[in-house]
Amino acid sequence: MRRLAVSAFLGVAFLAMAASPAFAAGDAVFKDKNCSSCHYTTGPAQEKSIADQLAKKGPELWYAGSKFKKTWLLAWLQDPKPIRPMKYNSITAKNGGDHPKLSAVDAAGVTDFLMGLTSADVEAGLITPKYKPKAKLIFNKKMPCLGCHKSPDKKGNVSGGLSGPSLVGASKRLNPDWIYAYLSKTTTFKPYRDMPDFASYLSESKMKLLAAYVANFK
Amino acid sequence: MLRISLMAAALFGLNMFAGAAAQATEVKQVFDFYCAQCHGTDGKGGGVNVTKDIATTPRDFTNKVDMAKRTDDDIRTVIKGGGPSISKSALMPPWGKTISDADVELLVTYIRAFAK
């Protein structure tokens, strides 16, 4: 069943990517290097319970092409520095910084493959990265974002909690429009996540302000 | 504890026993997944997010005196609406759209049990 779904997906992907043999080559490397033992790459989200989320060994990558910036991804796959302060799905163990590394050639292929995995739920062109004092106030004081995420201030001093991914360097790593989609359409990307759904606590305009603010983090 | 459960199972039928046990496991999982990152799995308020960067430390659920000052309704309200809903720190997030009402009720009981 799963294999069927995978081949059906690949069929569609191949049609869409017909002009890109790099996508297929990257997909092969992804399987060869066992990346699929920890990451799933077929959407929509498959988690049906907290237990499903906790059983995962790494983040889902089925919308990687909508989430990441290509230059960041290419570099990170060759030199994967920790993103989450804690080990994945743990609130007690530190991130061991032991993510598998790829050679430049393999990383280029995998980057093409992953950047081809996009989500129709991410609308392009909505968010422009921007520092606004009002957004900072929401992030640090009015809402609990700082409690779970590390972020830099204007001078580059980093502060914040440890359970969420570090948002330091989000301007290089994340697509601003994905950040907005992630905040406003919670269950599309993470049906079970230990970050609250803020959709009904923040107006659309404040949500956009916050997304633009996170997208500006150096 | 096990003996009591077994007796209960014998008395009330295995189905009910399995149901209650499943619910107990579930609420611990809910607490550990959403709440423990700040409150700690032991409820003492020393979760991983509680660092020097955090202006307000979470309440210690094992503190009987402090907990006696809170009604069940306060606890329910603050879980759903966040700290500001009972004039407390905004570092306590609003979980009303994330955690179901049924699970919030189970959490109220689970949190109360820390101070017993």
Coordinates of C-alpha atoms in Angstrom, one line a residue:
Chain A
M1 CA 0.0 0.0 0.0
R2 CA 2.7 2.4 1.1
R3 CA 4.9 1.3 -1.9
L4 CA 1.9 1.9 -4.2
A5 CA 1.4 5.4 -2.8
V6 CA 5.1 6.1 -3.2
S7 CA 5.2 4.9 -6.9
A8 CA 1.9 6.8 -7.6
F9 CA 3.5 9.9 -6.1
L10 CA 6.7 9.4 -8.1
G11 CA 4.6 9.0 -11.2
V12 CA 3.1 12.4 -10.7
A13 CA 6.4 13.9 -9.7
F14 CA 8.1 12.5 -12.7
L15 CA 5.5 14.0 -15.0
A16 CA 5.9 17.3 -13.3
M17 CA 9.7 17.0 -13.3
A18 CA 10.1 15.4 -16.7
A19 CA 12.6 18.0 -17.7
S20 CA 14.7 17.4 -14.5
P21 CA 16.8 14.2 -14.5
A22 CA 18.5 15.7 -11.4
F23 CA 15.2 15.1 -9.4
A24 CA 15.3 11.4 -10.1
A25 CA 19.0 11.1 -9.4
G26 CA 18.6 12.9 -6.1
D27 CA 15.7 10.7 -5.2
A28 CA 17.9 7.6 -5.8
V29 CA 20.7 9.1 -3.5
F30 CA 18.0 9.8 -0.9
K31 CA 17.0 6.1 -0.8
D32 CA 20.6 4.8 -1.2
K33 CA 21.8 6.8 1.8
N34 CA 18.9 5.6 3.9
C35 CA 17.5 9.1 4.4
S36 CA 14.1 7.6 4.1
S37 CA 14.6 5.5 7.2
C38 CA 14.1 8.8 9.2
H39 CA 12.3 11.1 6.8
Y40 CA 9.1 10.6 4.8
T41 CA 8.7 12.5 1.6
T42 CA 5.1 11.8 0.5
G43 CA 2.4 14.2 1.6
P44 CA -0.1 14.9 2.9
A45 CA 0.8 14.7 6.6
Q46 CA 0.7 11.1 7.8
E47 CA 0.6 11.5 11.6
K48 CA -2.8 10.5 13.2
S49 CA -1.8 10.7 16.9
I50 CA 0.8 12.0 19.3
A51 CA 2.2 8.5 19.2
D52 CA 2.7 8.7 15.4
Q53 CA 4.6 12.0 15.9
L54 CA 6.8 10.5 18.6
A55 CA 7.6 7.4 16.6
K56 CA 9.3 9.6 13.9
K57 CA 13.1 9.6 13.9
G58 CA 13.3 12.9 11.9
P59 CA 11.2 15.7 10.6
E60 CA 8.9 15.1 7.6
L61 CA 10.3 16.4 4.3
W62 CA 7.3 16.2 2.0
Y63 CA 7.1 20.0 1.7
A64 CA 10.8 20.6 1.9
G65 CA 10.8 22.6 -1.4
S66 CA 8.3 25.1 0.1
K67 CA 10.0 25.3 3.5
F68 CA 13.7 25.7 2.8
K69 CA 15.9 28.1 0.8
K70 CA 17.9 26.2 -1.8
T71 CA 21.3 27.6 -1.0
W72 CA 20.9 26.8 2.7
L73 CA 19.8 23.3 2.0
L74 CA 22.7 22.6 -0.3
A75 CA 25.2 23.8 2.3
W76 CA 23.5 22.2 5.3
L77 CA 23.4 18.7 3.7
Q78 CA 27.2 18.8 3.5
D79 CA 27.7 20.4 6.9
P80 CA 24.7 19.7 9.0
K81 CA 24.9 21.9 12.1
P82 CA 22.2 21.3 14.8
I83 CA 18.9 23.2 14.2
R84 CA 16.9 21.9 17.2
P85 CA 18.8 22.5 20.5
M86 CA 17.3 19.2 21.7
K87 CA 17.4 15.7 20.2
Y88 CA 14.4 15.2 17.9
N89 CA 11.2 14.5 19.9
S90 CA 13.1 14.7 23.2
I91 CA 12.7 17.2 26.0
T92 CA 15.6 15.8 28.0
A93 CA 18.5 14.8 25.7
K94 CA 20.6 17.4 23.8
N95 CA 20.9 17.3 20.0
G96 CA 24.0 15.1 19.4
G97 CA 24.9 16.9 16.2
D98 CA 25.3 13.6 14.5
H99 CA 23.2 14.1 11.3
P100 CA 24.6 12.1 8.3
K101 CA 26.7 14.2 5.9
L102 CA 26.6 14.2 2.1
S103 CA 29.4 14.8 -0.4
A104 CA 29.0 17.9 -2.6
V105 CA 27.8 15.8 -5.6
D106 CA 25.2 13.9 -3.6
A107 CA 24.1 17.0 -1.8
A108 CA 23.4 18.7 -5.1
G109 CA 21.2 15.8 -6.3
V110 CA 19.3 15.5 -3.0
T111 CA 18.8 19.3 -3.0
D112 CA 17.2 19.1 -6.5
F113 CA 15.0 16.2 -5.3
L114 CA 13.9 17.9 -2.0
M115 CA 13.3 21.3 -3.6
G116 CA 11.0 19.6 -6.0
L117 CA 8.7 18.5 -3.1
T118 CA 6.3 21.4 -2.6
S119 CA 3.0 22.1 -1.0
A120 CA 0.1 23.8 -2.7
D121 CA -0.8 25.3 0.8
V122 CA 2.1 27.7 0.7
E123 CA 1.0 30.8 -1.2
A124 CA 3.9 32.7 -2.8
G125 CA 4.6 36.4 -2.5
L126 CA 2.7 37.2 0.7
I127 CA 5.6 37.8 3.1
T128 CA 8.6 40.1 2.9
P129 CA 11.1 39.8 5.7
K130 CA 11.0 42.8 7.9
Y131 CA 12.0 44.0 11.4
K132 CA 9.2 45.8 13.2
P133 CA 9.3 46.7 16.9
K134 CA 5.6 45.8 17.1
A135 CA 6.4 42.2 15.9
K136 CA 9.2 41.9 18.4
L137 CA 6.8 42.9 21.2
I138 CA 4.4 40.1 20.1
F139 CA 7.2 37.5 19.8
N140 CA 8.9 38.3 23.1
K141 CA 6.1 39.6 25.4
K142 CA 2.5 39.3 24.1
M143 CA 2.9 35.7 22.9
P144 CA 5.0 32.9 24.3
C145 CA 7.2 32.4 21.1
L146 CA 10.4 33.3 23.0
G147 CA 9.6 30.6 25.7
C148 CA 10.3 27.8 23.2
H149 CA 12.5 29.3 20.5
K150 CA 15.9 30.9 20.4
S151 CA 16.0 34.1 18.4
P152 CA 18.6 36.9 17.9
D153 CA 18.0 40.6 18.8
K154 CA 19.2 43.4 16.5
K155 CA 22.7 43.2 18.0
G156 CA 22.9 39.4 17.5
N157 CA 22.4 38.4 21.1
V158 CA 20.6 35.1 21.2
S159 CA 17.9 34.2 23.9
G160 CA 15.0 31.9 24.3
G161 CA 13.7 28.4 25.1
L162 CA 15.0 25.1 23.9
S163 CA 12.1 22.9 22.9
G164 CA 11.4 24.4 19.5
P165 CA 13.8 24.6 16.6
S166 CA 16.3 27.5 16.9
L167 CA 15.1 30.4 14.7
V168 CA 18.5 31.9 14.6
G169 CA 19.4 32.2 10.9
A170 CA 15.8 31.8 9.8
S171 CA 16.4 34.4 7.1
K172 CA 18.8 32.1 5.4
R173 CA 17.0 28.8 6.1
L174 CA 13.3 29.4 5.8
N175 CA 11.0 30.6 3.0
P176 CA 9.0 33.6 4.5
D177 CA 5.8 32.4 2.8
W178 CA 6.2 29.0 4.4
I179 CA 6.6 30.6 7.9
Y180 CA 3.2 32.3 7.4
A181 CA 1.6 29.1 6.1
Y182 CA 3.0 27.2 9.1
L183 CA 1.6 29.7 11.5
S184 CA -1.8 30.0 9.9
K185 CA -2.5 26.5 8.7
T186 CA -1.2 24.5 11.6
T187 CA -2.6 21.0 10.9
T188 CA -1.5 20.9 7.2
F189 CA 2.1 20.5 8.1
K190 CA 2.0 19.2 11.7
P191 CA -1.2 17.6 12.8
Y192 CA 0.4 16.9 16.1
R193 CA 2.9 19.4 17.3
D194 CA 4.0 20.6 20.7
M195 CA 3.6 24.2 19.5
P196 CA 0.2 25.7 20.0
D197 CA -2.2 26.6 17.2
F198 CA -2.2 30.5 17.2
A199 CA -4.6 30.9 14.4
S200 CA -7.5 32.1 16.5
Y201 CA -5.4 34.1 19.0
L202 CA -3.6 36.3 16.4
S203 CA -5.3 38.3 13.6
E204 CA -4.2 37.7 10.1
S205 CA -2.3 41.0 10.0
K206 CA -0.4 40.2 13.2
M207 CA 0.4 36.7 11.9
K208 CA 1.9 38.2 8.8
L209 CA 3.8 40.7 10.9
L210 CA 5.2 37.8 13.0
A211 CA 6.1 35.7 9.9
A212 CA 7.9 38.7 8.4
Y213 CA 9.8 39.2 11.7
V214 CA 10.9 35.6 12.0
A215 CA 11.9 35.6 8.3
N216 CA 14.3 38.5 9.1
F217 CA 16.3 36.7 11.8
K218 CA 20.0 36.8 11.0
Chain B
M1 CA -1.4 -0.8 42.8
L2 CA -1.2 -3.6 40.3
R3 CA -3.1 -5.9 42.6
I4 CA -5.9 -3.3 43.0
S5 CA -6.1 -2.9 39.2
L6 CA -6.3 -6.7 38.8
M7 CA -9.0 -7.0 41.4
A8 CA -10.9 -4.2 39.7
A9 CA -10.5 -6.0 36.4
A10 CA -11.8 -9.2 37.9
L11 CA -14.8 -7.3 39.5
F12 CA -15.8 -4.9 36.8
G13 CA -14.7 -6.8 33.7
L14 CA -11.6 -6.6 31.6
N15 CA -13.0 -4.1 29.1
M16 CA -13.5 -1.4 31.6
F17 CA -10.0 -2.0 33.1
A18 CA -8.4 -1.7 29.6
G19 CA -10.4 1.5 29.0
A20 CA -9.3 3.2 32.2
A21 CA -5.7 2.2 31.7
A22 CA -5.7 3.5 28.2
Q23 CA -7.0 6.8 29.4
A24 CA -4.4 7.1 32.1
T25 CA -1.6 6.4 29.6
E26 CA -3.1 8.9 27.2
V27 CA -3.3 11.8 29.6
K28 CA 0.3 11.3 30.7
Q29 CA 1.3 11.3 27.0
V30 CA -0.7 14.5 26.4
F31 CA 0.9 16.2 29.5
D32 CA 4.4 15.0 28.6
F33 CA 4.0 16.1 24.9
Y34 CA 2.6 19.6 25.4
C35 CA 3.1 20.7 29.0
A36 CA 6.3 19.0 30.2
Q37 CA 8.6 21.1 27.9
C38 CA 8.1 23.9 30.5
H39 CA 6.5 22.2 33.6
G40 CA 8.7 19.1 33.6
T41 CA 7.3 15.5 33.5
D42 CA 7.3 15.7 37.3
G43 CA 5.2 18.9 37.3
K44 CA 7.7 20.8 39.4
G45 CA 8.1 23.6 36.8
G46 CA 11.7 22.7 35.7
G47 CA 11.2 21.8 32.1
V48 CA 13.8 22.3 29.4
N49 CA 12.6 25.7 28.4
V50 CA 13.1 27.1 31.9
T51 CA 16.4 28.9 31.5
K52 CA 17.8 32.2 32.6
D53 CA 16.1 33.8 29.5
I54 CA 12.6 33.1 30.9
A55 CA 11.3 35.9 33.0
T56 CA 8.6 33.9 34.9
T57 CA 9.1 30.3 36.1
P58 CA 6.2 27.9 35.7
R59 CA 4.1 27.0 38.7
D60 CA 5.2 24.0 40.8
F61 CA 2.2 21.7 40.6
T62 CA 3.5 19.7 43.6
N63 CA 3.2 22.8 45.9
K64 CA 0.0 22.1 47.9
V65 CA -0.3 25.6 49.3
D66 CA 0.0 27.3 45.9
M67 CA -2.3 24.8 44.2
A68 CA -5.0 25.2 46.8
K69 CA -5.4 28.8 45.7
R70 CA -6.4 27.7 42.2
T71 CA -9.9 26.4 41.3
D72 CA -10.4 23.7 38.7
D73 CA -11.9 26.4 36.6
D74 CA -8.7 28.6 36.9
I75 CA -6.7 25.6 35.7
R76 CA -9.1 24.9 32.8
T77 CA -9.1 28.6 31.8
V78 CA -5.4 29.0 31.8
I79 CA -4.7 25.9 29.8
K80 CA -7.2 26.9 27.1
G81 CA -6.7 30.7 27.1
G82 CA -3.0 31.1 28.2
G83 CA -1.5 33.0 31.1
P84 CA -3.2 36.4 30.3
S85 CA -6.6 34.8 30.7
I86 CA -6.1 34.6 34.5
S87 CA -3.8 37.7 34.6
K88 CA -0.6 35.6 34.5
S89 CA 2.5 35.6 32.3
A90 CA 2.0 35.3 28.5
L91 CA 4.7 32.7 28.5
M92 CA 2.0 30.2 29.3
P93 CA 0.6 29.6 25.8
P94 CA -3.1 29.3 24.9
W95 CA -3.8 25.6 24.1
G96 CA -7.5 25.8 23.4
K97 CA -7.2 25.2 19.7
T98 CA -4.6 22.5 20.1
I99 CA -5.8 20.3 22.9
S100 CA -9.4 18.9 22.9
D101 CA -11.8 19.8 25.7
A102 CA -12.0 16.2 26.8
D103 CA -8.2 16.1 27.1
V104 CA -8.2 19.4 29.0
E105 CA -10.5 17.9 31.6
L106 CA -8.2 14.9 32.0
L107 CA -5.3 17.3 32.3
V108 CA -7.0 19.2 35.2
T109 CA -7.3 16.0 37.1
Y110 CA -3.7 14.9 36.2
I111 CA -2.3 18.3 37.3
R112 CA -4.2 18.1 40.6
A113 CA -2.8 14.7 41.3
F114 CA 0.8 16.2 41.5
A115 CA -0.1 17.9 44.8
K116 CA -1.7 14.8 46.4

